[in-house]
Amino acid sequence: REDGKLPDGRTITRKTKSGVQEFLCREIPSKEDDQCKLRIYTDVTAQKRREVELQRQVHQLKDDNRRLENKSQQLEQFASILSHDLRNPINIAEGYLRQIETQENGDAVAVIDRALNRMNALIEDTLTLKDQSQPVEALERRSVTELAEAAWELVDTGDSELRIVDRFEIACDEDRIARLFENLFRNAIEHNDEPVVVRIGIHDTLTTSTRGDTKKAFHVSDDGCGIPEDKREQMFEIGETTTREGTGLGLPIIKRIAEAHHWNLQVVESFDGGAKFVFTDVDVS
């Protein structure tokens, strides 16, 4: 029995041997004495922590969605300019180029043709960047092995090799992950002079204080020349490229696809000294 007034159902804080904890207080009237009430304290510390963590995740999800929507609106405007204001002049230029092509000016025509092809590639990649930035609404569980092998067939891989280290499934948008794998494969092959071995497998991260189990992620790595640590962040910026043929949009597309799934993406050095793209916060099974 305790004296004093305390609202029934109120959450209170008490200092215990285990530290400061929260308790839910409930009062039950005594059958023998109306003036006497029994107070029952239920430890709700863990529940309150879970509620706080859930609220944090909800706010983080809302912030991520707002950021994606802002990026999407900006890309929408830029893509509209490219697709409508540039495509028509390019098509006209390509038509006239074919008419003036002769054996004598063949070299000059080839240079112009390469420039027009590059402009078309920039338009296509920009439109792709816009589409891939839209938040994913429906997830389906898909085999990473099947997605990766299908994407590998669409890339000019030469003597490079794909190795699936672990067989697993992820909850994803199938079309976007197919594009993600294609861009990762092209990036590994085009940025290395020699053939590379590309590996895909499970990546285990450290256990966090808010989760009792080990969070799972997956990685795509290669044994190529790697990426300098001071350039790993800026390579996801639009326009960054180290090849003459590249549009500088391949890796930004990968970043946008990851963000659209609410995944985190980090680039580290692989076991072989190459590049390792690690995707975390992924529903892996």
Coordinates of N, CA and C in Angstrom, one line a residue, residues 48-170:
K48 N 8.9 1.0 -24.2 CA 9.1 2.4 -24.5 C 10.2 2.6 -25.4
R49 N 11.3 1.8 -25.2 CA 12.5 1.9 -26.1 C 12.1 1.5 -27.5
R50 N 11.3 0.4 -27.6 CA 10.9 0.0 -29.0 C 10.0 1.0 -29.6
E51 N 9.1 1.7 -28.8 CA 8.3 2.7 -29.4 C 9.1 3.9 -29.9
V52 N 10.1 4.3 -29.2 CA 11.0 5.4 -29.6 C 11.7 5.0 -30.9
E53 N 12.2 3.8 -30.9 CA 13.0 3.3 -32.1 C 12.0 3.3 -33.3
L54 N 10.8 2.8 -33.1 CA 9.8 2.7 -34.2 C 9.5 4.1 -34.7
Q55 N 9.3 5.1 -33.8 CA 9.0 6.4 -34.2 C 10.2 7.0 -35.0
R56 N 11.4 6.7 -34.5 CA 12.6 7.2 -35.2 C 12.7 6.6 -36.6
Q57 N 12.3 5.4 -36.8 CA 12.4 4.7 -38.1 C 11.3 5.3 -39.0
V58 N 10.1 5.6 -38.4 CA 9.0 6.2 -39.2 C 9.4 7.6 -39.7
H59 N 10.0 8.4 -38.8 CA 10.5 9.7 -39.2 C 11.6 9.7 -40.2
Q60 N 12.5 8.7 -40.1 CA 13.6 8.6 -41.0 C 13.0 8.2 -42.4
L61 N 12.0 7.3 -42.4 CA 11.4 6.9 -43.7 C 10.7 8.0 -44.4
K62 N 10.0 8.9 -43.6 CA 9.4 10.1 -44.1 C 10.4 11.0 -44.7
D63 N 11.5 11.2 -44.0 CA 12.5 12.1 -44.5 C 13.2 11.6 -45.8
D64 N 13.4 10.3 -45.8 CA 13.9 9.6 -47.0 C 13.0 9.8 -48.2
N65 N 11.7 9.6 -48.0 CA 10.7 9.8 -49.0 C 10.7 11.2 -49.6
R66 N 10.7 12.2 -48.6 CA 10.7 13.6 -49.0 C 12.0 13.9 -49.8
R67 N 13.1 13.4 -49.4 CA 14.3 13.7 -50.2 C 14.3 13.0 -51.6
L68 N 13.7 11.8 -51.6 CA 13.6 11.2 -52.9 C 12.6 11.9 -53.9
E69 N 11.6 12.4 -53.3 CA 10.6 13.2 -54.1 C 11.2 14.5 -54.6
N70 N 12.0 15.2 -53.8 CA 12.6 16.4 -54.2 C 13.6 16.1 -55.4
K71 N 14.4 15.0 -55.2 CA 15.3 14.6 -56.3 C 14.6 14.3 -57.5
S72 N 13.5 13.6 -57.3 CA 12.7 13.1 -58.5 C 12.1 14.3 -59.3
Q73 N 11.6 15.3 -58.5 CA 11.1 16.5 -59.2 C 12.2 17.3 -60.0
Q74 N 13.3 17.4 -59.4 CA 14.4 18.0 -60.1 C 14.8 17.3 -61.4
L75 N 14.9 16.0 -61.2 CA 15.3 15.1 -62.4 C 14.2 15.2 -63.5
E76 N 12.9 15.2 -63.0 CA 11.8 15.3 -63.9 C 11.9 16.5 -64.8
Q77 N 12.2 17.6 -64.2 CA 12.4 18.9 -65.0 C 13.5 18.8 -66.0
F78 N 14.7 18.3 -65.5 CA 15.8 18.2 -66.3 C 15.6 17.2 -67.5
A79 N 15.0 16.0 -67.1 CA 14.8 15.0 -68.1 C 13.8 15.5 -69.2
S80 N 12.8 16.3 -68.8 CA 11.9 16.9 -69.8 C 12.6 17.7 -70.8
I81 N 13.5 18.5 -70.3 CA 14.3 19.4 -71.2 C 15.1 18.6 -72.2
L82 N 15.8 17.5 -71.7 CA 16.6 16.7 -72.5 C 15.7 15.9 -73.6
S83 N 14.7 15.3 -73.1 CA 13.9 14.5 -74.0 C 13.1 15.2 -75.1
H84 N 12.6 16.4 -74.7 CA 11.8 17.2 -75.7 C 12.6 18.2 -76.5
D85 N 13.5 18.9 -75.8 CA 14.2 20.0 -76.5 C 15.5 19.6 -77.2
L86 N 16.0 18.4 -76.9 CA 17.3 18.0 -77.5 C 17.1 16.8 -78.5
R87 N 16.1 16.0 -78.2 CA 15.9 14.8 -79.1 C 15.7 15.2 -80.6
N88 N 14.8 16.2 -80.8 CA 14.4 16.6 -82.1 C 15.6 17.2 -82.9
P89 N 16.4 18.1 -82.3 CA 17.6 18.6 -83.0 C 18.6 17.5 -83.3
I90 N 18.7 16.5 -82.4 CA 19.7 15.4 -82.7 C 19.2 14.6 -83.8
N91 N 17.9 14.3 -83.8 CA 17.3 13.5 -85.0 C 17.5 14.2 -86.3
I92 N 17.3 15.5 -86.3 CA 17.6 16.3 -87.5 C 19.0 16.2 -88.0
A93 N 19.9 16.4 -87.0 CA 21.3 16.4 -87.3 C 21.8 15.0 -87.8
E94 N 21.2 13.9 -87.2 CA 21.6 12.6 -87.7 C 21.1 12.4 -89.1
G95 N 19.9 12.9 -89.5 CA 19.4 12.7 -90.8 C 20.2 13.4 -91.9
Y96 N 20.6 14.7 -91.6 CA 21.5 15.4 -92.5 C 22.9 14.8 -92.6
L97 N 23.3 14.3 -91.5 CA 24.7 13.7 -91.5 C 24.8 12.5 -92.5
R98 N 23.7 11.7 -92.6 CA 23.7 10.6 -93.5 C 23.8 11.1 -95.0
Q99 N 23.1 12.3 -95.2 CA 23.0 12.8 -96.6 C 24.4 13.4 -97.0
I100 N 25.2 14.0 -96.1 CA 26.4 14.6 -96.6 C 27.6 13.7 -96.4
E101 N 27.4 12.5 -96.0 CA 28.5 11.5 -95.8 C 29.1 11.1 -97.2
T102 N 30.4 11.3 -97.3 CA 31.1 10.8 -98.5 C 32.4 10.1 -98.1
Q103 N 33.0 9.5 -99.1 CA 34.3 8.9 -98.8 C 35.4 9.9 -98.3
E104 N 35.3 11.1 -98.9 CA 36.3 12.1 -98.5 C 36.1 12.6 -97.1
N105 N 34.9 12.8 -96.6 CA 34.7 13.4 -95.3 C 34.3 12.3 -94.3
G106 N 34.7 11.0 -94.6 CA 34.3 9.9 -93.7 C 34.8 10.1 -92.3
D107 N 36.0 10.6 -92.1 CA 36.6 10.7 -90.7 C 35.8 11.8 -90.0
A108 N 35.5 12.9 -90.6 CA 34.8 14.0 -89.9 C 33.3 13.5 -89.6
V109 N 32.7 12.8 -90.5 CA 31.4 12.3 -90.2 C 31.4 11.4 -89.0
A110 N 32.4 10.5 -88.9 CA 32.5 9.6 -87.8 C 32.6 10.3 -86.5
V111 N 33.4 11.4 -86.4 CA 33.5 12.2 -85.2 C 32.2 12.8 -84.8
I112 N 31.5 13.3 -85.8 CA 30.1 13.9 -85.5 C 29.2 12.8 -85.0
D113 N 29.3 11.7 -85.7 CA 28.4 10.5 -85.3 C 28.6 10.1 -83.9
R114 N 29.9 10.0 -83.5 CA 30.2 9.6 -82.1 C 29.7 10.7 -81.1
A115 N 29.8 12.0 -81.5 CA 29.2 13.0 -80.6 C 27.7 12.9 -80.4
L116 N 27.0 12.6 -81.5 CA 25.6 12.5 -81.4 C 25.2 11.2 -80.6
N117 N 25.9 10.2 -80.8 CA 25.7 9.0 -80.0 C 25.9 9.2 -78.5
R118 N 26.9 10.0 -78.2 CA 27.1 10.3 -76.8 C 25.9 11.1 -76.2
M119 N 25.4 12.1 -77.0 CA 24.3 12.9 -76.6 C 23.1 12.0 -76.4
N120 N 22.9 11.1 -77.3 CA 21.7 10.1 -77.1 C 21.9 9.3 -75.8
A121 N 23.2 8.9 -75.5 CA 23.4 8.1 -74.3 C 23.1 8.9 -73.1
L122 N 23.5 10.2 -73.1 CA 23.3 11.0 -72.0 C 21.8 11.2 -71.7
I123 N 21.0 11.4 -72.8 CA 19.6 11.5 -72.6 C 19.0 10.2 -72.1
E124 N 19.4 9.1 -72.6 CA 18.8 7.8 -72.1 C 19.2 7.6 -70.7
D125 N 20.4 7.9 -70.3 CA 20.8 7.6 -68.9 C 20.1 8.6 -67.9
T126 N 19.9 9.8 -68.4 CA 19.2 10.8 -67.6 C 17.8 10.4 -67.3
L127 N 17.1 9.9 -68.4 CA 15.7 9.4 -68.2 C 15.7 8.2 -67.3
T128 N 16.7 7.3 -67.4 CA 16.8 6.2 -66.5 C 17.0 6.6 -65.1
L129 N 17.9 7.6 -64.9 CA 18.1 8.1 -63.5 C 16.8 8.7 -62.9
K130 N 16.0 9.4 -63.7 CA 14.7 9.9 -63.2 C 13.8 8.8 -62.8
D131 N 13.7 7.8 -63.7 CA 12.7 6.6 -63.4 C 13.2 5.8 -62.2
Q132 N 14.5 5.6 -62.1 CA 14.9 4.7 -61.0 C 14.9 5.4 -59.7
S133 N 14.7 6.8 -59.6 CA 14.7 7.5 -58.4 C 13.3 7.5 -57.7
Q134 N 12.3 7.0 -58.4 CA 11.0 7.0 -57.8 C 11.0 5.9 -56.7
P135 N 10.4 6.2 -55.5 CA 10.3 5.3 -54.4 C 9.7 4.0 -54.9
V136 N 10.2 2.8 -54.5 CA 9.6 1.5 -54.8 C 8.4 1.3 -54.0
E137 N 7.3 1.0 -54.7 CA 6.0 0.8 -54.0 C 5.7 -0.7 -53.7
A138 N 6.1 -1.6 -54.5 CA 5.8 -3.0 -54.4 C 7.1 -3.8 -54.4
L139 N 7.3 -4.6 -53.4 CA 8.5 -5.5 -53.4 C 8.1 -6.9 -53.6
E140 N 9.0 -7.6 -54.3 CA 8.8 -9.1 -54.5 C 10.1 -9.8 -54.2
R141 N 10.0 -11.0 -53.7 CA 11.2 -11.7 -53.3 C 11.7 -12.4 -54.6
R142 N 13.0 -12.1 -54.9 CA 13.6 -12.6 -56.1 C 15.0 -13.2 -55.8
S143 N 15.3 -14.2 -56.6 CA 16.6 -14.9 -56.5 C 17.7 -14.0 -57.1
V144 N 18.7 -13.7 -56.3 CA 19.8 -12.9 -56.7 C 20.6 -13.6 -57.8
T145 N 20.7 -14.9 -57.7 CA 21.4 -15.6 -58.7 C 20.8 -15.4 -60.1
E146 N 19.5 -15.6 -60.2 CA 18.8 -15.4 -61.5 C 18.9 -14.0 -62.0
L147 N 18.7 -13.0 -61.1 CA 18.8 -11.6 -61.5 C 20.2 -11.3 -62.0
A148 N 21.2 -11.7 -61.3 CA 22.6 -11.4 -61.7 C 23.0 -12.1 -63.0
E149 N 22.7 -13.3 -63.1 CA 23.1 -14.1 -64.3 C 22.4 -13.5 -65.5
A150 N 21.1 -13.1 -65.4 CA 20.4 -12.5 -66.5 C 21.0 -11.2 -66.9
A151 N 21.4 -10.4 -65.9 CA 22.1 -9.1 -66.2 C 23.4 -9.3 -66.8
W152 N 24.2 -10.3 -66.4 CA 25.5 -10.6 -66.9 C 25.4 -10.8 -68.4
E153 N 24.4 -11.5 -68.9 CA 24.2 -11.8 -70.3 C 24.0 -10.6 -71.1
L154 N 23.6 -9.5 -70.5 CA 23.3 -8.2 -71.3 C 24.5 -7.3 -71.4
V155 N 25.6 -7.7 -70.7 CA 26.8 -6.8 -70.7 C 27.9 -7.5 -71.5
D156 N 28.7 -6.6 -72.2 CA 29.8 -7.1 -72.9 C 30.9 -7.4 -71.9
T157 N 31.0 -8.6 -71.4 CA 31.9 -9.0 -70.3 C 33.2 -9.5 -70.7
G158 N 33.4 -9.8 -72.0 CA 34.7 -10.3 -72.5 C 35.1 -11.5 -71.7
D159 N 36.4 -11.5 -71.2 CA 36.9 -12.7 -70.5 C 36.7 -12.6 -68.9
S160 N 35.9 -11.6 -68.5 CA 35.6 -11.4 -67.1 C 34.7 -12.5 -66.6
E161 N 34.6 -12.8 -65.3 CA 33.9 -13.9 -64.8 C 33.0 -13.5 -63.7
L162 N 31.8 -14.0 -63.6 CA 30.8 -13.8 -62.5 C 30.8 -15.0 -61.6
R163 N 30.9 -14.8 -60.3 CA 30.9 -15.9 -59.3 C 29.8 -15.5 -58.3
I164 N 28.8 -16.4 -58.1 CA 27.8 -16.2 -57.1 C 28.3 -16.9 -55.8
V165 N 28.8 -16.2 -54.9 CA 29.4 -16.8 -53.7 C 28.3 -17.4 -52.8
D166 N 27.2 -16.7 -52.6 CA 26.1 -17.2 -51.8 C 24.8 -17.1 -52.6
R167 N 23.9 -18.1 -52.4 CA 22.6 -18.1 -53.1 C 21.6 -17.6 -52.1
F168 N 20.9 -16.5 -52.5 CA 19.9 -16.0 -51.5 C 18.9 -15.2 -52.3
E169 N 17.9 -14.7 -51.6 CA 16.8 -13.9 -52.2 C 16.7 -12.6 -51.5
I170 N 16.3 -11.6 -52.2 CA 16.1 -10.3 -51.6 C 14.7 -9.8 -52.0

